[in-house]
PDB file of C-alpha atoms in Angstrom:
ATOM      1  CA  MET A   1      -0.003  -0.003   0.000  1.00 36.00           C
ATOM      2  CA  LYS A   2       1.382   3.369  -1.047  1.00 40.00           C
ATOM      3  CA  SER A   3       1.836   6.090   1.562  1.00 38.00           C
ATOM      4  CA  ASN A   4      -0.064   9.354   1.219  1.00 40.00           C
ATOM      5  CA  GLN A   5       2.579  11.180   3.237  1.00 44.00           C
ATOM      6  CA  ASN A   6       4.102  12.976   0.258  1.00 45.00           C
ATOM      7  CA  ILE A   7       0.767  13.882  -1.344  1.00 46.00           C
ATOM      8  CA  ASN A   8      -0.101  17.537  -0.783  1.00 58.00           C
ATOM      9  CA  PRO A   9      -3.877  17.775  -0.191  1.00 82.00           C
ATOM     10  CA  ILE A  10      -3.834  21.460  -1.169  1.00 91.00           C
ATOM     11  CA  SER A  11      -3.944  22.269  -4.864  1.00 90.00           C
ATOM     12  CA  THR A  12      -4.444  25.322  -7.059  1.00 91.00           C
ATOM     13  CA  LYS A  13      -8.119  24.363  -7.219  1.00 93.00           C
ATOM     14  CA  ASP A  14      -8.432  25.523  -3.620  1.00 95.00           C
ATOM     15  CA  LYS A  15      -9.433  29.170  -3.323  1.00 97.00           C
ATOM     16  CA  ILE A  16      -7.422  31.614  -1.234  1.00 98.00           C
ATOM     17  CA  GLY A  17      -9.230  34.530   0.387  1.00 98.00           C
ATOM     18  CA  ILE A  18      -7.388  37.616   1.587  1.00 98.00           C
ATOM     19  CA  ILE A  19      -9.167  39.771   4.144  1.00 98.00           C
ATOM     20  CA  GLY A  20      -7.656  43.219   3.762  1.00 97.00           C
ATOM     21  CA  GLY A  21      -6.818  42.435   0.163  1.00 97.00           C
ATOM     22  CA  LYS A  22      -6.870  46.082  -0.945  1.00 96.00           C
ATOM     23  CA  GLY A  23      -4.045  47.007   1.445  1.00 95.00           C
ATOM     24  CA  VAL A  24      -0.463  47.177   0.235  1.00 95.00           C
ATOM     25  CA  MET A  25       0.573  43.776   1.623  1.00 97.00           C
ATOM     26  CA  GLY A  26      -2.807  42.292   0.752  1.00 97.00           C
ATOM     27  CA  LYS A  27      -2.211  43.276  -2.879  1.00 97.00           C
ATOM     28  CA  TRP A  28       1.322  41.868  -2.711  1.00 97.00           C
ATOM     29  CA  PHE A  29       0.118  38.459  -1.518  1.00 98.00           C
ATOM     30  CA  CYS A  30      -2.769  38.500  -3.955  1.00 97.00           C
ATOM     31  CA  ASN A  31      -0.251  38.778  -6.796  1.00 97.00           C
ATOM     32  CA  PHE A  32       2.037  36.191  -5.195  1.00 97.00           C
ATOM     33  CA  PHE A  33      -0.684  33.562  -4.893  1.00 98.00           C
ATOM     34  CA  LYS A  34      -2.034  34.301  -8.378  1.00 97.00           C
ATOM     35  CA  ASP A  35       1.470  33.915  -9.814  1.00 96.00           C
ATOM     36  CA  SER A  36       1.617  30.565  -7.992  1.00 96.00           C
ATOM     37  CA  GLY A  37      -1.507  29.456  -9.859  1.00 96.00           C
ATOM     38  CA  PHE A  38      -4.204  29.976  -7.224  1.00 97.00           C
ATOM     39  CA  ILE A  39      -7.598  31.624  -7.515  1.00 96.00           C
ATOM     40  CA  VAL A  40      -7.661  34.548  -5.076  1.00 98.00           C
ATOM     41  CA  LYS A  41     -10.669  36.350  -3.644  1.00 97.00           C
ATOM     42  CA  ILE A  42     -10.417  39.500  -1.545  1.00 97.00           C
ATOM     43  CA  SER A  43     -12.539  41.383   0.931  1.00 97.00           C
ATOM     44  CA  ASP A  44     -11.928  44.823   2.363  1.00 96.00           C
ATOM     45  CA  VAL A  45     -13.717  48.023   3.233  1.00 93.00           C
ATOM     46  CA  ASN A  46     -16.329  48.752   0.544  1.00 91.00           C
ATOM     47  CA  THR A  47     -15.855  45.488  -1.369  1.00 95.00           C
ATOM     48  CA  LYS A  48     -18.877  43.508  -2.530  1.00 95.00           C
ATOM     49  CA  VAL A  49     -17.378  40.344  -1.073  1.00 96.00           C
ATOM     50  CA  SER A  50     -17.644  40.246   2.730  1.00 97.00           C
ATOM     51  CA  ASN A  51     -15.315  38.661   5.262  1.00 97.00           C
ATOM     52  CA  TYR A  52     -18.005  36.057   5.954  1.00 96.00           C
ATOM     53  CA  GLU A  53     -18.132  35.070   2.259  1.00 97.00           C
ATOM     54  CA  ILE A  54     -14.361  34.663   2.257  1.00 97.00           C
ATOM     55  CA  ALA A  55     -14.628  32.414   5.316  1.00 97.00           C
ATOM     56  CA  LYS A  56     -17.401  30.363   3.717  1.00 96.00           C
ATOM     57  CA  LYS A  57     -16.047  29.935   0.178  1.00 96.00           C
ATOM     58  CA  CYS A  58     -12.248  29.781   0.600  1.00 98.00           C
ATOM     59  CA  LYS A  59     -10.168  26.918   1.949  1.00 97.00           C
ATOM     60  CA  ILE A  60      -7.317  29.239   2.880  1.00 98.00           C
ATOM     61  CA  ILE A  61      -8.024  32.583   4.576  1.00 98.00           C
ATOM     62  CA  MET A  62      -5.281  35.152   5.084  1.00 98.00           C
ATOM     63  CA  LEU A  63      -5.698  38.108   7.455  1.00 98.00           C
ATOM     64  CA  SER A  64      -3.821  41.089   6.026  1.00 98.00           C
ATOM     65  CA  THR A  65      -4.853  43.794   8.477  1.00 96.00           C
ATOM     66  CA  PRO A  66      -3.381  45.585  11.511  1.00 94.00           C
ATOM     67  CA  ILE A  67      -3.204  43.241  14.491  1.00 94.00           C
ATOM     68  CA  LYS A  68      -6.128  44.748  16.430  1.00 94.00           C
ATOM     69  CA  GLU A  69      -8.386  44.327  13.396  1.00 96.00           C
ATOM     70  CA  ALA A  70      -7.038  40.824  12.780  1.00 97.00           C
ATOM     71  CA  VAL A  71      -7.985  39.791  16.321  1.00 97.00           C
ATOM     72  CA  LYS A  72     -11.520  41.190  15.876  1.00 97.00           C
ATOM     73  CA  ILE A  73     -11.936  39.484  12.503  1.00 98.00           C
ATOM     74  CA  SER A  74     -10.729  36.179  13.964  1.00 97.00           C
ATOM     75  CA  GLN A  75     -13.492  36.393  16.530  1.00 97.00           C
ATOM     76  CA  GLN A  76     -16.102  37.378  13.930  1.00 97.00           C
ATOM     77  CA  ILE A  77     -15.395  34.679  11.346  1.00 97.00           C
ATOM     78  CA  GLY A  78     -13.798  31.977  13.495  1.00 96.00           C
ATOM     79  CA  LYS A  79     -17.032  30.171  14.312  1.00 94.00           C
ATOM     80  CA  ASN A  80     -17.727  29.811  10.574  1.00 95.00           C
ATOM     81  CA  LEU A  81     -14.442  28.028   9.856  1.00 97.00           C
ATOM     82  CA  LYS A  82     -14.166  24.255   9.654  1.00 96.00           C
ATOM     83  CA  SER A  83     -11.311  22.051  10.721  1.00 96.00           C
ATOM     84  CA  ASN A  84     -10.209  21.456   7.113  1.00 96.00           C
ATOM     85  CA  GLN A  85      -9.779  25.183   6.449  1.00 97.00           C
ATOM     86  CA  ILE A  86      -6.582  27.145   7.044  1.00 98.00           C
ATOM     87  CA  LEU A  87      -6.409  30.526   8.790  1.00 98.00           C
ATOM     88  CA  ILE A  88      -3.242  32.560   8.298  1.00 98.00           C
ATOM     89  CA  ASP A  89      -2.148  36.012   9.472  1.00 98.00           C
ATOM     90  CA  ILE A  90       0.737  38.259   8.417  1.00 98.00           C
ATOM     91  CA  CYS A  91       0.896  40.495  11.494  1.00 97.00           C
ATOM     92  CA  SER A  92       4.237  41.750  12.811  1.00 96.00           C
ATOM     93  CA  GLN A  93       3.597  40.277  16.275  1.00 97.00           C
ATOM     94  CA  LYS A  94       2.487  36.723  16.776  1.00 98.00           C
ATOM     95  CA  GLU A  95       1.438  35.800  20.325  1.00 97.00           C
ATOM     96  CA  GLU A  96      -1.757  37.872  20.482  1.00 97.00           C
ATOM     97  CA  ILE A  97      -3.073  37.021  17.030  1.00 98.00           C
ATOM     98  CA  LEU A  98      -2.180  33.310  17.253  1.00 98.00           C
ATOM     99  CA  ASP A  99      -3.976  33.058  20.596  1.00 98.00           C
ATOM    100  CA  ALA A 100      -7.037  34.698  19.036  1.00 98.00           C
ATOM    101  CA  MET A 101      -7.085  32.502  15.922  1.00 98.00           C
ATOM    102  CA  LEU A 102      -6.702  29.367  18.026  1.00 98.00           C
ATOM    103  CA  GLU A 103      -9.389  30.412  20.494  1.00 98.00           C
ATOM    104  CA  TYR A 104     -12.055  31.501  18.038  1.00 98.00           C
ATOM    105  CA  SER A 105     -11.707  28.846  15.316  1.00 97.00           C
ATOM    106  CA  GLU A 106     -11.340  25.096  14.841  1.00 97.00           C
ATOM    107  CA  SER A 107      -9.376  25.518  11.610  1.00 98.00           C
ATOM    108  CA  GLU A 108      -5.698  24.986  11.065  1.00 98.00           C
ATOM    109  CA  VAL A 109      -3.801  28.078  12.188  1.00 98.00           C
ATOM    110  CA  ILE A 110      -0.529  29.514  10.885  1.00 98.00           C
ATOM    111  CA  GLY A 111       1.264  32.678  11.920  1.00 98.00           C
ATOM    112  CA  THR A 112       3.437  34.189   9.208  1.00 98.00           C
ATOM    113  CA  HIS A 113       5.592  37.286   9.208  1.00 98.00           C
ATOM    114  CA  PRO A 114       7.075  38.422   5.893  1.00 98.00           C
ATOM    115  CA  MET A 115      10.184  40.389   6.859  1.00 97.00           C
ATOM    116  CA  PHE A 116       9.852  42.775   3.936  1.00 95.00           C
ATOM    117  CA  GLY A 117       7.508  45.432   2.606  1.00 92.00           C
ATOM    118  CA  PRO A 118       5.327  45.759  -0.480  1.00 93.00           C
ATOM    119  CA  SER A 119       8.087  47.407  -2.547  1.00 91.00           C
ATOM    120  CA  VAL A 120       9.846  44.025  -2.802  1.00 94.00           C
ATOM    121  CA  LYS A 121       9.178  42.552  -6.237  1.00 93.00           C
ATOM    122  CA  SER A 122      10.046  38.956  -5.425  1.00 95.00           C
ATOM    123  CA  VAL A 123      10.163  36.780  -2.332  1.00 96.00           C
ATOM    124  CA  LYS A 124      13.476  35.331  -3.506  1.00 97.00           C
ATOM    125  CA  ASN A 125      16.166  35.667  -0.809  1.00 96.00           C
ATOM    126  CA  GLN A 126      13.677  37.416   1.511  1.00 98.00           C
ATOM    127  CA  ASN A 127      13.143  36.272   5.093  1.00 98.00           C
ATOM    128  CA  ILE A 128       9.796  34.865   6.195  1.00 98.00           C
ATOM    129  CA  VAL A 129       9.008  33.631   9.713  1.00 98.00           C
ATOM    130  CA  LEU A 130       6.414  30.898  10.292  1.00 98.00           C
ATOM    131  CA  CYS A 131       4.814  30.149  13.647  1.00 98.00           C
ATOM    132  CA  LYS A 132       2.793  26.943  13.793  1.00 97.00           C
ATOM    133  CA  GLY A 133      -0.522  27.308  15.570  1.00 97.00           C
ATOM    134  CA  ARG A 134      -2.547  24.175  14.777  1.00 97.00           C
ATOM    135  CA  GLY A 135      -2.333  21.493  12.109  1.00 97.00           C
ATOM    136  CA  ASP A 136       0.355  20.287   9.721  1.00 96.00           C
ATOM    137  CA  ILE A 137      -1.186  20.336   6.248  1.00 96.00           C
ATOM    138  CA  GLY A 138      -1.385  24.095   5.813  1.00 97.00           C
ATOM    139  CA  PHE A 139       1.916  24.692   7.546  1.00 97.00           C
ATOM    140  CA  GLU A 140       3.824  22.331   5.261  1.00 97.00           C
ATOM    141  CA  TRP A 141       1.992  23.705   2.205  1.00 97.00           C
ATOM    142  CA  ILE A 142       2.833  27.363   2.786  1.00 97.00           C
ATOM    143  CA  LYS A 143       6.365  26.571   3.896  1.00 98.00           C
ATOM    144  CA  ASP A 144       6.947  24.577   0.730  1.00 97.00           C
ATOM    145  CA  LEU A 145       5.365  27.348  -1.377  1.00 97.00           C
ATOM    146  CA  PHE A 146       7.716  29.989   0.062  1.00 98.00           C
ATOM    147  CA  LEU A 147      10.775  27.748  -0.218  1.00 98.00           C
ATOM    148  CA  LYS A 148      10.063  26.930  -3.855  1.00 97.00           C
ATOM    149  CA  ALA A 149       9.803  30.675  -4.537  1.00 97.00           C
ATOM    150  CA  GLY A 150      13.304  31.120  -3.099  1.00 98.00           C
ATOM    151  CA  ALA A 151      12.484  32.601   0.320  1.00 98.00           C
ATOM    152  CA  ASN A 152      14.486  32.007   3.498  1.00 98.00           C
ATOM    153  CA  VAL A 153      11.971  30.426   5.881  1.00 98.00           C
ATOM    154  CA  THR A 154      12.470  30.227   9.647  1.00 98.00           C
ATOM    155  CA  ASP A 155      10.182  28.356  12.078  1.00 98.00           C
ATOM    156  CA  LEU A 156       9.796  30.032  15.465  1.00 98.00           C
ATOM    157  CA  LYS A 157       7.569  29.824  18.500  1.00 98.00           C
ATOM    158  CA  ALA A 158       5.330  32.877  18.769  1.00 98.00           C
ATOM    159  CA  ALA A 159       6.959  34.154  21.982  1.00 98.00           C
ATOM    160  CA  GLU A 160      10.467  33.802  20.557  1.00 98.00           C
ATOM    161  CA  HIS A 161       9.380  35.633  17.412  1.00 98.00           C
ATOM    162  CA  ASP A 162       8.001  38.562  19.407  1.00 98.00           C
ATOM    163  CA  LYS A 163      11.157  38.764  21.548  1.00 98.00           C
ATOM    164  CA  GLN A 164      13.288  38.934  18.414  1.00 98.00           C
ATOM    165  CA  MET A 165      11.000  41.566  16.887  1.00 98.00           C
ATOM    166  CA  ALA A 166      11.615  43.734  19.944  1.00 98.00           C
ATOM    167  CA  ILE A 167      15.158  44.023  18.585  1.00 98.00           C
ATOM    168  CA  VAL A 168      14.631  43.774  14.835  1.00 97.00           C
ATOM    169  CA  GLN A 169      11.719  46.220  14.727  1.00 97.00           C
ATOM    170  CA  SER A 170      10.988  47.990  18.027  1.00 97.00           C
ATOM    171  CA  LEU A 171      14.544  48.933  18.983  1.00 98.00           C
ATOM    172  CA  THR A 172      15.623  49.611  15.399  1.00 97.00           C
ATOM    173  CA  HIS A 173      12.760  52.025  14.722  1.00 97.00           C
ATOM    174  CA  PHE A 174      13.159  53.587  18.186  1.00 98.00           C
ATOM    175  CA  LEU A 175      16.777  54.427  17.320  1.00 97.00           C
ATOM    176  CA  SER A 176      15.804  55.940  13.968  1.00 97.00           C
ATOM    177  CA  ILE A 177      13.197  58.172  15.583  1.00 98.00           C
ATOM    178  CA  CYS A 178      15.656  59.263  18.284  1.00 97.00           C
ATOM    179  CA  PHE A 179      18.298  60.035  15.668  1.00 97.00           C
ATOM    180  CA  ALA A 180      15.858  62.209  13.697  1.00 97.00           C
ATOM    181  CA  LYS A 181      14.742  63.944  16.897  1.00 98.00           C
ATOM    182  CA  THR A 182      18.387  64.723  17.724  1.00 97.00           C
ATOM    183  CA  LEU A 183      18.897  66.346  14.322  1.00 96.00           C
ATOM    184  CA  GLN A 184      15.713  68.343  14.894  1.00 97.00           C
ATOM    185  CA  LYS A 185      16.946  69.574  18.295  1.00 98.00           C
ATOM    186  CA  MET A 186      20.296  70.531  16.772  1.00 97.00           C
ATOM    187  CA  GLY A 187      18.576  72.345  13.911  1.00 97.00           C
ATOM    188  CA  ILE A 188      20.491  70.296  11.327  1.00 96.00           C
ATOM    189  CA  HIS A 189      18.666  68.851   8.335  1.00 95.00           C
ATOM    190  CA  PRO A 190      20.200  65.772   6.622  1.00 94.00           C
ATOM    191  CA  LYS A 191      20.318  67.726   3.347  1.00 94.00           C
ATOM    192  CA  ASP A 192      22.475  70.378   5.059  1.00 94.00           C
ATOM    193  CA  ILE A 193      25.275  67.876   5.639  1.00 94.00           C
ATOM    194  CA  PHE A 194      24.809  65.642   2.610  1.00 91.00           C
ATOM    195  CA  ASN A 195      28.029  66.847   0.956  1.00 93.00           C
ATOM    196  CA  THR A 196      30.063  66.111   4.093  1.00 95.00           C
ATOM    197  CA  SER A 197      28.450  62.729   4.769  1.00 94.00           C
ATOM    198  CA  THR A 198      30.177  59.367   4.618  1.00 95.00           C
ATOM    199  CA  PRO A 199      28.540  56.594   2.546  1.00 93.00           C
ATOM    200  CA  VAL A 200      27.364  54.904   5.748  1.00 94.00           C
ATOM    201  CA  PHE A 201      25.788  58.118   7.064  1.00 95.00           C
ATOM    202  CA  LYS A 202      24.005  58.624   3.717  1.00 94.00           C
ATOM    203  CA  ILE A 203      22.488  55.142   3.985  1.00 94.00           C
ATOM    204  CA  ASN A 204      21.508  55.670   7.625  1.00 95.00           C
ATOM    205  CA  SER A 205      19.915  59.022   6.749  1.00 95.00           C
ATOM    206  CA  ASP A 206      17.919  57.433   3.940  1.00 95.00           C
ATOM    207  CA  ILE A 207      16.731  54.640   6.238  1.00 95.00           C
ATOM    208  CA  ILE A 208      15.596  57.237   8.774  1.00 96.00           C
ATOM    209  CA  GLY A 209      13.867  59.280   6.083  1.00 96.00           C
ATOM    210  CA  ARG A 210      12.234  56.105   4.772  1.00 95.00           C
ATOM    211  CA  LEU A 211      10.619  55.497   8.157  1.00 96.00           C
ATOM    212  CA  PHE A 212       9.064  58.973   8.295  1.00 97.00           C
ATOM    213  CA  ALA A 213       7.826  58.675   4.700  1.00 95.00           C
ATOM    214  CA  GLN A 214       5.542  55.823   5.771  1.00 91.00           C
ATOM    215  CA  ASP A 215       2.567  55.404   8.086  1.00 91.00           C
ATOM    216  CA  PRO A 216       3.460  56.737  11.573  1.00 95.00           C
ATOM    217  CA  GLU A 217       0.722  54.591  13.116  1.00 92.00           C
ATOM    218  CA  LEU A 218       2.502  51.474  11.866  1.00 91.00           C
ATOM    219  CA  TYR A 219       5.742  52.374  13.615  1.00 94.00           C
ATOM    220  CA  ALA A 220       3.960  53.487  16.771  1.00 95.00           C
ATOM    221  CA  THR A 221       2.390  50.016  16.862  1.00 93.00           C
ATOM    222  CA  LEU A 222       5.629  48.154  16.121  1.00 93.00           C
ATOM    223  CA  ILE A 223       7.332  49.905  19.031  1.00 96.00           C
ATOM    224  CA  GLY A 224       4.540  50.428  21.541  1.00 94.00           C
ATOM    225  CA  SER A 225       2.545  47.217  21.160  1.00 93.00           C
ATOM    226  CA  ASN A 226       5.342  44.683  21.505  1.00 96.00           C
ATOM    227  CA  LYS A 227       5.289  43.616  25.159  1.00 96.00           C
ATOM    228  CA  TYR A 228       9.019  42.886  25.049  1.00 98.00           C
ATOM    229  CA  ALA A 229       9.958  46.291  23.614  1.00 97.00           C
ATOM    230  CA  GLU A 230      10.220  48.196  26.901  1.00 97.00           C
ATOM    231  CA  GLN A 231      12.663  45.695  28.376  1.00 97.00           C
ATOM    232  CA  CYS A 232      14.728  45.772  25.191  1.00 98.00           C
ATOM    233  CA  ILE A 233      14.808  49.584  25.074  1.00 98.00           C
ATOM    234  CA  ASN A 234      15.649  49.797  28.777  1.00 98.00           C
ATOM    235  CA  LEU A 235      18.652  47.542  28.145  1.00 98.00           C
ATOM    236  CA  PHE A 236      19.623  49.816  25.270  1.00 98.00           C
ATOM    237  CA  LEU A 237      19.400  52.890  27.508  1.00 98.00           C
ATOM    238  CA  GLU A 238      21.559  51.099  30.099  1.00 98.00           C
ATOM    239  CA  SER A 239      24.076  50.299  27.363  1.00 97.00           C
ATOM    240  CA  PHE A 240      23.843  53.888  26.117  1.00 97.00           C
ATOM    241  CA  GLN A 241      24.794  55.332  29.495  1.00 97.00           C
ATOM    242  CA  ASP A 242      27.608  52.800  29.901  1.00 96.00           C
ATOM    243  CA  THR A 243      28.946  53.562  26.431  1.00 96.00           C
ATOM    244  CA  LYS A 244      28.708  57.300  27.057  1.00 95.00           C
ATOM    245  CA  LYS A 245      30.840  56.968  30.201  1.00 94.00           C
ATOM    246  CA  LYS A 246      33.428  54.844  28.416  1.00 94.00           C
ATOM    247  CA  LEU A 247      33.719  56.836  25.193  1.00 94.00           C
ATOM    248  CA  ILE A 248      33.217  60.443  26.332  1.00 92.00           C
ATOM    249  CA  THR A 249      36.425  60.308  28.301  1.00 82.00           C
ATOM    250  CA  ARG A 250      39.986  61.600  28.276  1.00 81.00           C
ATOM    251  CA  SER A 251      41.224  58.020  28.384  1.00 89.00           C
ATOM    252  CA  HIS A 252      41.807  56.806  24.842  1.00 91.00           C
ATOM    253  CA  LYS A 253      42.864  53.437  26.265  1.00 93.00           C
ATOM    254  CA  THR A 254      39.560  52.975  28.147  1.00 93.00           C
ATOM    255  CA  ALA A 255      37.510  53.800  25.044  1.00 94.00           C
ATOM    256  CA  THR A 256      39.538  51.479  22.818  1.00 95.00           C
ATOM    257  CA  GLU A 257      39.321  48.580  25.265  1.00 95.00           C
ATOM    258  CA  TYR A 258      35.556  49.048  25.586  1.00 95.00           C
ATOM    259  CA  ILE A 259      35.038  48.937  21.800  1.00 96.00           C
ATOM    260  CA  THR A 260      37.379  45.953  21.473  1.00 97.00           C
ATOM    261  CA  GLU A 261      35.560  44.009  24.205  1.00 97.00           C
ATOM    262  CA  THR A 262      32.210  44.486  22.463  1.00 96.00           C
ATOM    263  CA  GLY A 263      33.765  43.568  19.125  1.00 96.00           C
ATOM    264  CA  ASN A 264      34.996  40.317  20.635  1.00 97.00           C
ATOM    265  CA  PHE A 265      31.382  39.427  21.427  1.00 97.00           C
ATOM    266  CA  LEU A 266      30.564  39.708  17.704  1.00 96.00           C
ATOM    267  CA  GLY A 267      33.353  37.301  16.815  1.00 96.00           C
ATOM    268  CA  SER A 268      33.674  36.367  13.145  1.00 96.00           C
ATOM    269  CA  TYR A 269      30.386  38.089  12.356  1.00 96.00           C
ATOM    270  CA  LYS A 270      32.103  41.500  12.269  1.00 96.00           C
ATOM    271  CA  ASN A 271      34.317  40.411   9.369  1.00 95.00           C
ATOM    272  CA  GLU A 272      31.404  38.840   7.517  1.00 97.00           C
ATOM    273  CA  ALA A 273      29.456  42.064   7.996  1.00 95.00           C
ATOM    274  CA  MET A 274      32.383  44.102   6.721  1.00 95.00           C
ATOM    275  CA  ASP A 275      32.514  42.027   3.527  1.00 95.00           C
ATOM    276  CA  ARG A 276      28.756  42.208   2.883  1.00 94.00           C
ATOM    277  CA  SER A 277      28.463  45.918   3.608  1.00 94.00           C
ATOM    278  CA  SER A 278      31.529  46.756   1.494  1.00 93.00           C
ATOM    279  CA  LYS A 279      30.030  44.937  -1.487  1.00 93.00           C
ATOM    280  CA  PHE A 280      26.743  46.795  -0.949  1.00 90.00           C
ATOM    281  CA  LEU A 281      28.454  50.184  -0.672  1.00 90.00           C
ATOM    282  CA  ASN A 282      30.560  49.547  -3.758  1.00 91.00           C
ATOM    283  CA  ILE A 283      27.427  48.740  -5.777  1.00 90.00           C
ATOM    284  CA  LEU A 284      25.447  51.650  -4.370  1.00 85.00           C
ATOM    285  CA  PHE A 285      28.084  54.314  -4.871  1.00 85.00           C
ATOM    286  CA  LYS A 286      29.927  53.069  -7.938  1.00 78.00           C
TER     287      LYS A 286
END
């Protein structure tokens, strides 16, 4: 008797519904799934198709909304979902939304976090985090789909994901906002010092400007709503004060030893980072 273990029960005949499909990431995933051969339906504000129709007619339902809305929608449609359906979210934090999807539905549940924005044309070489909630069929299907498209896929527990996002997102964006606020207090605009900037400062300035060119509510949520963010930022502030004492000093030896000690923690990574960033800078400013 042949095993069914390698047979994927999900096919392109199965409809995918994206709730929030008119949003920027909703549109991105709509195109991604269509390019993968699937029929995609969307619901959003002012669409003829409702969230309930998506839940009724689609085997796979993706929530592409802010996390607070995703939790509400999970509660609203969860009772209509069957155990053979698959409920997926793409929120930036995982514990809250996974708990909601698991509580309000009997379907398979998958947490996903694409670590890129809608300006990315392809998922190739992009990072995607998956957090298993319930069931194996949907999890293996979407993981295989992303891998075949060339993505780097990482499996994490929801709590570990959110702890890492406190660094990757909350702290990173916190630093960018603080940097811009410092320039504002000093009365120095990035354009004023563009011609005296190093390549690294130009990149940092563009990254900071990029943040402020986007939705401020998004970044307020990424920083303020992650329950691990405050602890992470407090550790940064502790490190900030320590670094200030060590570097703003008359002792060149003390400052050098402090930088060296931290560099030793990074180990071989610092040389790998030097190689990657040098290649990037050479391409960017050639």
